[in-house]
Amino acid sequence: MSCDANNAYPAGPGAAGPGAMGPGAGGFGGQPRGAASPEDLSLPLYGASFGQAVKRFFKKYTHFSGRASRSEFWWMALFAFLVQLIPMILITVGAIMAASSAAMVDPYDPAAAQAAMSGPGVIIAGIGYVIGGLIALAMIIPNLAITWRRLHDANFAGPFFFLSFIPGVGGLIVFVLELLPSKPEGQRFDV
């Protein structure tokens, strides 16, 4: 006896069965539903621009339910990178200044070495570390929330994020899950 999964349920406009129901009846077929306008925060905005994605991110920065489109997620990742670039520039400039001033002192004079390591380069690098740390601390929950919503859009539960804690490959696994296209079944996570 053979079983063909394609013929297991009747198909057609009046057919009943899994996958045959319309979106209003609890089934998920066709394309995933998206927001009609950027102001609609209840659904993901497919094809969001950089500005729209950043605005939506800050309006939904603690919402773990719902979905986020790939464009929302990756534009926000670019924004987070650009924001962290400012402190990284300060750290780099400060480290170069400290290294160049340390290279000019006598290596056998501890007082000169200590003076070189407390100069303006170290202060600039320290300011960069403090600003970068504050930005990272402020972005922990919002980044976690948008990652969960992105996983929902790809039809994965949000706690799949914790796969990133697997040493070596965990971050790569979550990265691949974030790259996956939107799936209509992800609508089950809508509010």
mmCIF file of C-alpha atoms in Angstrom, residues 55-64 138-146 149:
data_model
loop_
_atom_site.group_PDB
_atom_site.id
_atom_site.type_symbol
_atom_site.label_atom_id
_atom_site.label_comp_id
_atom_site.label_asym_id
_atom_site.label_seq_id
_atom_site.Cartn_x
_atom_site.Cartn_y
_atom_site.Cartn_z
ATOM 1 C CA LYS A 55 12.049 53.839 13.169
ATOM 2 C CA ARG A 56 10.176 50.543 13.559
ATOM 3 C CA PHE A 57 13.054 49.103 15.604
ATOM 4 C CA PHE A 58 12.870 51.885 18.165
ATOM 5 C CA LYS A 59 9.059 51.745 18.321
ATOM 6 C CA LYS A 60 9.124 47.961 18.963
ATOM 7 C CA TYR A 61 12.409 47.668 20.848
ATOM 8 C CA THR A 62 11.010 45.484 23.666
ATOM 9 C CA HIS A 63 8.411 43.505 21.696
ATOM 10 C CA PHE A 64 9.337 39.834 21.481
ATOM 11 C CA ALA A 138 21.546 49.771 25.744
ATOM 12 C CA MET A 139 21.144 47.554 22.662
ATOM 13 C CA ILE A 140 21.106 44.104 24.329
ATOM 14 C CA ILE A 141 17.337 43.793 24.783
ATOM 15 C CA PRO A 142 16.340 45.522 21.501
ATOM 16 C CA ASN A 143 18.735 43.347 19.472
ATOM 17 C CA LEU A 144 17.474 40.224 21.202
ATOM 18 C CA ALA A 145 13.870 41.267 20.513
ATOM 19 C CA ILE A 146 14.401 41.894 16.786
ATOM 20 C CA ARG A 149 10.934 38.473 15.718
#
